[in-house]
């Protein structure tokens, strides 16, 4: 069993990579952002708690996230953690219930992620992700897969993007050193097309 962590700033391509990588490696894809968005959409207690933090680009409190993750890890199947841990406290909490085998750091310049996030659109029905510049839908405003409406995530507005970046640099960037010191870090250049990033990650973690 292998537990893999994907680390990198918002817009580095964690979700896109995680979908392919989890399939390739037979891992459970656990995206804390996706779980939270689903809780918000369903109007659960957790969703109502998380919504304010998310819309401001702030982090949901560590204890809430740790409880949510612990509940979804059963110890039988390896997990690909996407968007978690995001703070040192979360990393320490995770270490207490699941060992991390490898951490993939998606390194990318800030102006590139700002460009990606502002042109990102998601399907309101099925969650498919598009990019107006690099991966536009066949029909403008419409999902190729299901015909649903393409919308902008509320936290992809420019002011919120800037805040998410500050929070990343303050709270999450220290995790790069934390995992490097443990000898677990694999760094890849994420400023390339998804295909190239995927191939590189696979080569580096299987090699
Ligand atoms: P991105 O990585 O593009 O910012 P995510 O979908 O991973 O987007 O997360 C969206 C939002 O959900 C975050 O800005 C934060 O509010 C919340 N969130 C997701 N994962 C975590 C986490 N591990 N800890 C705290 N908050 C989180
Ligand atoms: Zn769709």
PDB file of C-alpha atoms and ligand atoms in Angstrom:
ATOM      1  CA  UNK A   1       0.000   0.000   0.000  1.00  0.00           C
ATOM      2  CA  UNK A   2       1.229   3.475  -0.829  1.00  0.00           C
ATOM      3  CA  UNK A   3      -0.030   6.788   0.404  1.00  0.00           C
ATOM      4  CA  UNK A   4       0.815   9.667  -1.896  1.00  0.00           C
ATOM      5  CA  UNK A   5       0.441  13.395  -1.160  1.00  0.00           C
ATOM      6  CA  UNK A   6       0.073  16.028  -3.883  1.00  0.00           C
ATOM      7  CA  UNK A   7       1.448  19.384  -2.838  1.00  0.00           C
ATOM      8  CA  UNK A   8       1.449  22.650  -4.748  1.00  0.00           C
ATOM      9  CA  UNK A   9      -0.167  26.066  -5.018  1.00  0.00           C
ATOM     10  CA  UNK A  10      -3.771  26.528  -6.101  1.00  0.00           C
ATOM     11  CA  UNK A  11      -3.926  26.114  -9.866  1.00  0.00           C
ATOM     12  CA  UNK A  12      -0.862  23.878 -10.109  1.00  0.00           C
ATOM     13  CA  UNK A  13      -3.007  21.106 -11.580  1.00  0.00           C
ATOM     14  CA  UNK A  14      -3.466  18.844  -8.555  1.00  0.00           C
ATOM     15  CA  UNK A  15      -7.003  17.773  -9.438  1.00  0.00           C
ATOM     16  CA  UNK A  16      -6.247  16.967 -13.079  1.00  0.00           C
ATOM     17  CA  UNK A  17      -3.152  14.999 -12.179  1.00  0.00           C
ATOM     18  CA  UNK A  18      -4.822  13.239  -9.242  1.00  0.00           C
ATOM     19  CA  UNK A  19      -7.637  11.870 -11.387  1.00  0.00           C
ATOM     20  CA  UNK A  20      -5.207  10.132 -13.753  1.00  0.00           C
ATOM     21  CA  UNK A  21      -2.635   9.147 -11.184  1.00  0.00           C
ATOM     22  CA  UNK A  22      -5.100   7.537  -8.779  1.00  0.00           C
ATOM     23  CA  UNK A  23      -6.474   5.443 -11.621  1.00  0.00           C
ATOM     24  CA  UNK A  24      -3.019   4.419 -12.816  1.00  0.00           C
ATOM     25  CA  UNK A  25      -1.834   3.468  -9.330  1.00  0.00           C
ATOM     26  CA  UNK A  26      -5.114   2.035  -8.041  1.00  0.00           C
ATOM     27  CA  UNK A  27      -5.339   4.563  -5.216  1.00  0.00           C
ATOM     28  CA  UNK A  28      -8.357   6.162  -3.617  1.00  0.00           C
ATOM     29  CA  UNK A  29      -8.479   9.807  -4.802  1.00  0.00           C
ATOM     30  CA  UNK A  30      -9.258  11.971  -1.787  1.00  0.00           C
ATOM     31  CA  UNK A  31      -9.618  15.657  -2.655  1.00  0.00           C
ATOM     32  CA  UNK A  32     -10.495  17.706   0.424  1.00  0.00           C
ATOM     33  CA  UNK A  33     -11.615  20.572  -1.839  1.00  0.00           C
ATOM     34  CA  UNK A  34     -14.021  18.266  -3.725  1.00  0.00           C
ATOM     35  CA  UNK A  35     -15.376  16.763  -0.504  1.00  0.00           C
ATOM     36  CA  UNK A  36     -15.950  20.244   0.921  1.00  0.00           C
ATOM     37  CA  UNK A  37     -17.637  21.531  -2.261  1.00  0.00           C
ATOM     38  CA  UNK A  38     -19.927  18.508  -2.174  1.00  0.00           C
ATOM     39  CA  UNK A  39     -20.805  19.187   1.479  1.00  0.00           C
ATOM     40  CA  UNK A  40     -21.551  22.823   0.578  1.00  0.00           C
ATOM     41  CA  UNK A  41     -23.735  21.777  -2.363  1.00  0.00           C
ATOM     42  CA  UNK A  42     -25.690  19.375  -0.147  1.00  0.00           C
ATOM     43  CA  UNK A  43     -26.083  22.001   2.569  1.00  0.00           C
ATOM     44  CA  UNK A  44     -24.757  19.786   5.355  1.00  0.00           C
ATOM     45  CA  UNK A  45     -23.568  21.102   8.716  1.00  0.00           C
ATOM     46  CA  UNK A  46     -19.952  20.700   7.587  1.00  0.00           C
ATOM     47  CA  UNK A  47     -20.774  22.461   4.313  1.00  0.00           C
ATOM     48  CA  UNK A  48     -22.325  25.414   6.118  1.00  0.00           C
ATOM     49  CA  UNK A  49     -19.290  25.659   8.356  1.00  0.00           C
ATOM     50  CA  UNK A  50     -16.806  25.443   5.459  1.00  0.00           C
ATOM     51  CA  UNK A  51     -18.547  27.758   3.000  1.00  0.00           C
ATOM     52  CA  UNK A  52     -17.452  31.062   4.536  1.00  0.00           C
ATOM     53  CA  UNK A  53     -13.802  30.070   4.748  1.00  0.00           C
ATOM     54  CA  UNK A  54     -13.802  28.774   1.187  1.00  0.00           C
ATOM     55  CA  UNK A  55     -15.461  31.804  -0.360  1.00  0.00           C
ATOM     56  CA  UNK A  56     -12.850  34.046   1.302  1.00  0.00           C
ATOM     57  CA  UNK A  57      -9.940  31.847   0.220  1.00  0.00           C
ATOM     58  CA  UNK A  58      -9.121  30.977   3.848  1.00  0.00           C
ATOM     59  CA  UNK A  59      -8.426  27.500   5.181  1.00  0.00           C
ATOM     60  CA  UNK A  60     -11.079  25.448   6.938  1.00  0.00           C
ATOM     61  CA  UNK A  61      -9.883  24.751  10.539  1.00  0.00           C
ATOM     62  CA  UNK A  62      -7.397  21.875  10.926  1.00  0.00           C
ATOM     63  CA  UNK A  63      -9.509  19.811  13.361  1.00  0.00           C
ATOM     64  CA  UNK A  64     -12.451  19.863  10.962  1.00  0.00           C
ATOM     65  CA  UNK A  65     -10.309  18.770   8.032  1.00  0.00           C
ATOM     66  CA  UNK A  66      -8.512  16.072  10.013  1.00  0.00           C
ATOM     67  CA  UNK A  67     -11.776  14.540  11.220  1.00  0.00           C
ATOM     68  CA  UNK A  68     -13.147  14.624   7.673  1.00  0.00           C
ATOM     69  CA  UNK A  69     -10.073  12.905   6.226  1.00  0.00           C
ATOM     70  CA  UNK A  70      -9.732  10.314   8.985  1.00  0.00           C
ATOM     71  CA  UNK A  71     -13.309   9.259   8.372  1.00  0.00           C
ATOM     72  CA  UNK A  72     -12.553   8.532   4.720  1.00  0.00           C
ATOM     73  CA  UNK A  73      -9.294   6.611   5.079  1.00  0.00           C
ATOM     74  CA  UNK A  74      -9.879   2.946   5.851  1.00  0.00           C
ATOM     75  CA  UNK A  75      -6.272   1.738   5.915  1.00  0.00           C
ATOM     76  CA  UNK A  76      -6.880  -1.038   3.406  1.00  0.00           C
ATOM     77  CA  UNK A  77      -6.358   0.930   0.228  1.00  0.00           C
ATOM     78  CA  UNK A  78      -3.579   3.384  -0.607  1.00  0.00           C
ATOM     79  CA  UNK A  79      -4.748   6.992  -0.812  1.00  0.00           C
ATOM     80  CA  UNK A  80      -3.833   9.839  -3.120  1.00  0.00           C
ATOM     81  CA  UNK A  81      -4.252  12.948  -0.966  1.00  0.00           C
ATOM     82  CA  UNK A  82      -5.127  15.970  -3.111  1.00  0.00           C
ATOM     83  CA  UNK A  83      -5.167  19.344  -1.350  1.00  0.00           C
ATOM     84  CA  UNK A  84      -4.267  17.808   1.998  1.00  0.00           C
ATOM     85  CA  UNK A  85      -2.272  18.286   4.185  1.00  0.00           C
ATOM     86  CA  UNK A  86      -2.167  22.050   3.798  1.00  0.00           C
ATOM     87  CA  UNK A  87      -0.657  23.030   7.147  1.00  0.00           C
ATOM     88  CA  UNK A  88       2.042  21.581   9.403  1.00  0.00           C
ATOM     89  CA  UNK A  89      -0.649  20.713  11.948  1.00  0.00           C
ATOM     90  CA  UNK A  90      -2.517  18.725   9.295  1.00  0.00           C
ATOM     91  CA  UNK A  91       0.707  16.940   8.305  1.00  0.00           C
ATOM     92  CA  UNK A  92       1.357  15.979  11.915  1.00  0.00           C
ATOM     93  CA  UNK A  93      -2.246  14.879  12.346  1.00  0.00           C
ATOM     94  CA  UNK A  94      -2.038  12.743   9.221  1.00  0.00           C
ATOM     95  CA  UNK A  95       1.204  11.104  10.353  1.00  0.00           C
ATOM     96  CA  UNK A  96      -0.618   9.911  13.471  1.00  0.00           C
ATOM     97  CA  UNK A  97      -3.042   7.755  11.514  1.00  0.00           C
ATOM     98  CA  UNK A  98      -1.500   7.071   8.079  1.00  0.00           C
ATOM     99  CA  UNK A  99       2.130   6.919   6.909  1.00  0.00           C
ATOM    100  CA  UNK A 100       3.061   9.066   3.908  1.00  0.00           C
ATOM    101  CA  UNK A 101       5.216   7.230   1.368  1.00  0.00           C
ATOM    102  CA  UNK A 102       5.858   9.928  -1.203  1.00  0.00           C
ATOM    103  CA  UNK A 103       5.046  13.624  -1.666  1.00  0.00           C
ATOM    104  CA  UNK A 104       4.798  15.044  -5.167  1.00  0.00           C
ATOM    105  CA  UNK A 105       5.454  18.787  -5.241  1.00  0.00           C
ATOM    106  CA  UNK A 106       4.023  20.561  -8.283  1.00  0.00           C
ATOM    107  CA  UNK A 107       6.359  23.510  -8.758  1.00  0.00           C
ATOM    108  CA  UNK A 108       4.992  26.391 -10.828  1.00  0.00           C
ATOM    109  CA  UNK A 109       5.371  30.168 -11.152  1.00  0.00           C
ATOM    110  CA  UNK A 110       2.734  32.381  -9.592  1.00  0.00           C
ATOM    111  CA  UNK A 111       1.778  34.293 -12.754  1.00  0.00           C
ATOM    112  CA  UNK A 112       1.112  30.995 -14.542  1.00  0.00           C
ATOM    113  CA  UNK A 113      -1.310  29.776 -11.855  1.00  0.00           C
ATOM    114  CA  UNK A 114      -3.126  33.105 -11.736  1.00  0.00           C
ATOM    115  CA  UNK A 115      -3.615  32.849 -15.501  1.00  0.00           C
ATOM    116  CA  UNK A 116      -4.889  29.261 -15.199  1.00  0.00           C
ATOM    117  CA  UNK A 117      -7.282  29.932 -12.349  1.00  0.00           C
ATOM    118  CA  UNK A 118      -8.893  32.961 -13.969  1.00  0.00           C
ATOM    119  CA  UNK A 119      -9.579  30.983 -17.160  1.00  0.00           C
ATOM    120  CA  UNK A 120     -10.808  27.841 -15.358  1.00  0.00           C
ATOM    121  CA  UNK A 121     -14.466  26.843 -15.759  1.00  0.00           C
ATOM    122  CA  UNK A 122     -16.240  23.856 -14.235  1.00  0.00           C
ATOM    123  CA  UNK A 123     -19.402  22.011 -15.210  1.00  0.00           C
ATOM    124  CA  UNK A 124     -22.160  22.818 -12.728  1.00  0.00           C
ATOM    125  CA  UNK A 125     -23.667  19.348 -13.264  1.00  0.00           C
ATOM    126  CA  UNK A 126     -20.832  16.821 -13.475  1.00  0.00           C
ATOM    127  CA  UNK A 127     -17.808  18.777 -12.186  1.00  0.00           C
ATOM    128  CA  UNK A 128     -15.687  18.364 -15.358  1.00  0.00           C
ATOM    129  CA  UNK A 129     -12.942  20.987 -15.502  1.00  0.00           C
ATOM    130  CA  UNK A 130     -12.159  23.175 -18.540  1.00  0.00           C
ATOM    131  CA  UNK A 131      -9.789  25.987 -19.323  1.00  0.00           C
ATOM    132  CA  UNK A 132     -10.878  28.707 -21.728  1.00  0.00           C
ATOM    133  CA  UNK A 133      -7.346  28.999 -23.105  1.00  0.00           C
ATOM    134  CA  UNK A 134      -5.849  25.509 -23.047  1.00  0.00           C
ATOM    135  CA  UNK A 135      -8.857  23.160 -22.866  1.00  0.00           C
ATOM    136  CA  UNK A 136     -11.950  25.006 -24.123  1.00  0.00           C
ATOM    137  CA  UNK A 137     -15.270  23.157 -24.473  1.00  0.00           C
ATOM    138  CA  UNK A 138     -16.508  22.384 -28.004  1.00  0.00           C
ATOM    139  CA  UNK A 139     -19.545  24.631 -27.535  1.00  0.00           C
ATOM    140  CA  UNK A 140     -18.945  27.808 -25.533  1.00  0.00           C
ATOM    141  CA  UNK A 141     -20.437  27.654 -22.031  1.00  0.00           C
ATOM    142  CA  UNK A 142     -21.458  23.993 -22.363  1.00  0.00           C
ATOM    143  CA  UNK A 143     -19.989  20.773 -20.981  1.00  0.00           C
ATOM    144  CA  UNK A 144     -18.738  18.320 -23.651  1.00  0.00           C
ATOM    145  CA  UNK A 145     -19.623  15.364 -21.461  1.00  0.00           C
ATOM    146  CA  UNK A 146     -23.097  16.167 -20.198  1.00  0.00           C
ATOM    147  CA  UNK A 147     -24.224  19.466 -21.753  1.00  0.00           C
ATOM    148  CA  UNK A 148     -24.304  21.151 -18.329  1.00  0.00           C
ATOM    149  CA  UNK A 149     -23.592  24.859 -17.794  1.00  0.00           C
ATOM    150  CA  UNK A 150     -19.974  25.878 -17.341  1.00  0.00           C
ATOM    151  CA  UNK A 151     -19.466  28.209 -14.402  1.00  0.00           C
ATOM    152  CA  UNK A 152     -16.600  29.872 -12.586  1.00  0.00           C
ATOM    153  CA  UNK A 153     -15.785  28.587  -9.107  1.00  0.00           C
ATOM    154  CA  UNK A 154     -16.652  31.369  -6.633  1.00  0.00           C
ATOM    155  CA  UNK A 155     -13.086  31.267  -5.299  1.00  0.00           C
ATOM    156  CA  UNK A 156     -11.595  31.723  -8.793  1.00  0.00           C
ATOM    157  CA  UNK A 157     -12.421  35.447  -8.751  1.00  0.00           C
ATOM    158  CA  UNK A 158      -9.251  37.580  -8.866  1.00  0.00           C
ATOM    159  CA  UNK A 159      -9.464  38.937  -5.300  1.00  0.00           C
ATOM    160  CA  UNK A 160      -9.993  35.465  -3.839  1.00  0.00           C
ATOM    161  CA  UNK A 161      -7.220  33.974  -6.004  1.00  0.00           C
ATOM    162  CA  UNK A 162      -4.790  36.504  -4.525  1.00  0.00           C
ATOM    163  CA  UNK A 163      -5.857  35.591  -0.987  1.00  0.00           C
ATOM    164  CA  UNK A 164      -5.570  31.828  -1.655  1.00  0.00           C
ATOM    165  CA  UNK A 165      -2.054  32.437  -2.849  1.00  0.00           C
ATOM    166  CA  UNK A 166      -1.065  34.350   0.287  1.00  0.00           C
ATOM    167  CA  UNK A 167      -2.531  31.599   2.446  1.00  0.00           C
ATOM    168  CA  UNK A 168      -0.663  28.980   0.423  1.00  0.00           C
ATOM    169  CA  UNK A 169       2.629  30.781   0.884  1.00  0.00           C
ATOM    170  CA  UNK A 170       2.132  31.329   4.592  1.00  0.00           C
ATOM    171  CA  UNK A 171       0.618  27.966   5.646  1.00  0.00           C
ATOM    172  CA  UNK A 172       1.324  25.363   2.987  1.00  0.00           C
ATOM    173  CA  UNK A 173       4.689  26.242   1.412  1.00  0.00           C
ATOM    174  CA  UNK A 174       6.524  25.193   4.640  1.00  0.00           C
ATOM    175  CA  UNK A 175       5.350  21.641   3.946  1.00  0.00           C
ATOM    176  CA  UNK A 176       7.818  21.457   1.059  1.00  0.00           C
ATOM    177  CA  UNK A 177      10.761  21.670   3.492  1.00  0.00           C
ATOM    178  CA  UNK A 178       8.992  19.525   6.056  1.00  0.00           C
ATOM    179  CA  UNK A 179       8.674  16.610   3.645  1.00  0.00           C
ATOM    180  CA  UNK A 180      12.035  17.238   1.971  1.00  0.00           C
ATOM    181  CA  UNK A 181      13.720  16.815   5.366  1.00  0.00           C
ATOM    182  CA  UNK A 182      12.016  13.433   5.684  1.00  0.00           C
ATOM    183  CA  UNK A 183      13.389  12.451   2.269  1.00  0.00           C
ATOM    184  CA  UNK A 184       9.893  12.039   0.832  1.00  0.00           C
ATOM    185  CA  UNK A 185       9.765  14.918  -1.649  1.00  0.00           C
ATOM    186  CA  UNK A 186       9.674  14.505  -5.409  1.00  0.00           C
ATOM    187  CA  UNK A 187       9.666  17.795  -7.330  1.00  0.00           C
ATOM    188  CA  UNK A 188       8.159  18.160 -10.784  1.00  0.00           C
ATOM    189  CA  UNK A 189       7.844  21.128 -13.111  1.00  0.00           C
ATOM    190  CA  UNK A 190       4.068  21.701 -13.281  1.00  0.00           C
ATOM    191  CA  UNK A 191       4.224  24.566 -15.770  1.00  0.00           C
ATOM    192  CA  UNK A 192       3.805  22.102 -18.650  1.00  0.00           C
ATOM    193  CA  UNK A 193       0.817  20.418 -20.306  1.00  0.00           C
ATOM    194  CA  UNK A 194      -1.004  17.789 -18.162  1.00  0.00           C
ATOM    195  CA  UNK A 195       0.315  14.901 -20.274  1.00  0.00           C
ATOM    196  CA  UNK A 196       3.967  15.839 -19.679  1.00  0.00           C
ATOM    197  CA  UNK A 197       3.450  16.373 -15.951  1.00  0.00           C
ATOM    198  CA  UNK A 198       1.707  13.010 -15.613  1.00  0.00           C
ATOM    199  CA  UNK A 199       4.484  11.127 -17.426  1.00  0.00           C
ATOM    200  CA  UNK A 200       7.163  12.836 -15.360  1.00  0.00           C
ATOM    201  CA  UNK A 201       5.461  12.083 -12.039  1.00  0.00           C
ATOM    202  CA  UNK A 202       4.961   8.459 -12.951  1.00  0.00           C
ATOM    203  CA  UNK A 203       8.595   8.053 -13.975  1.00  0.00           C
ATOM    204  CA  UNK A 204       9.814   9.721 -10.774  1.00  0.00           C
ATOM    205  CA  UNK A 205       7.679   7.830  -8.274  1.00  0.00           C
ATOM    206  CA  UNK A 206       8.032   4.433  -9.881  1.00  0.00           C
ATOM    207  CA  UNK A 207      11.722   4.777 -10.619  1.00  0.00           C
TER     208      UNK A 207
HETATM  209  P1  LIG B   1      -7.179  24.968  -4.661  1.00  0.00           P
HETATM  210  O1  LIG B   1      -6.082  23.997  -4.356  1.00  0.00           O
HETATM  211  O2  LIG B   1      -7.316  25.230  -6.114  1.00  0.00           O
HETATM  212  O3  LIG B   1      -7.163  26.213  -3.828  1.00  0.00           O
HETATM  213  P2  LIG B   1      -9.128  23.158  -3.450  1.00  0.00           P
HETATM  214  O4  LIG B   1     -10.267  22.667  -4.235  1.00  0.00           O
HETATM  215  O5  LIG B   1      -8.081  22.184  -3.037  1.00  0.00           O
HETATM  216  O6  LIG B   1      -8.557  24.345  -4.312  1.00  0.00           O
HETATM  217  O7  LIG B   1      -9.648  23.879  -2.115  1.00  0.00           O
HETATM  218  C1  LIG B   1     -10.635  24.889  -2.153  1.00  0.00           C
HETATM  219  C2  LIG B   1     -10.841  25.465  -0.743  1.00  0.00           C
HETATM  220  O8  LIG B   1     -11.283  24.430   0.158  1.00  0.00           O
HETATM  221  C3  LIG B   1      -9.599  26.036  -0.071  1.00  0.00           C
HETATM  222  O9  LIG B   1      -9.350  27.361  -0.457  1.00  0.00           O
HETATM  223  C4  LIG B   1      -9.965  25.892   1.410  1.00  0.00           C
HETATM  224  O10 LIG B   1     -10.867  26.904   1.823  1.00  0.00           O
HETATM  225  C5  LIG B   1     -10.700  24.584   1.454  1.00  0.00           C
HETATM  226  N1  LIG B   1      -9.776  23.444   1.694  1.00  0.00           N
HETATM  227  C6  LIG B   1      -9.504  22.423   0.836  1.00  0.00           C
HETATM  228  N2  LIG B   1      -8.611  21.565   1.387  1.00  0.00           N
HETATM  229  C7  LIG B   1      -8.299  22.062   2.612  1.00  0.00           C
HETATM  230  C8  LIG B   1      -7.435  21.657   3.661  1.00  0.00           C
HETATM  231  N3  LIG B   1      -6.676  20.559   3.576  1.00  0.00           N
HETATM  232  N4  LIG B   1      -7.371  22.439   4.783  1.00  0.00           N
HETATM  233  C9  LIG B   1      -8.127  23.532   4.913  1.00  0.00           C
HETATM  234  N5  LIG B   1      -8.951  23.976   3.961  1.00  0.00           N
HETATM  235  C10 LIG B   1      -9.056  23.263   2.820  1.00  0.00           C
HETATM  236 ZN1  LIG B   2     -20.770  18.100 -17.318  1.00  0.00          ZN
END
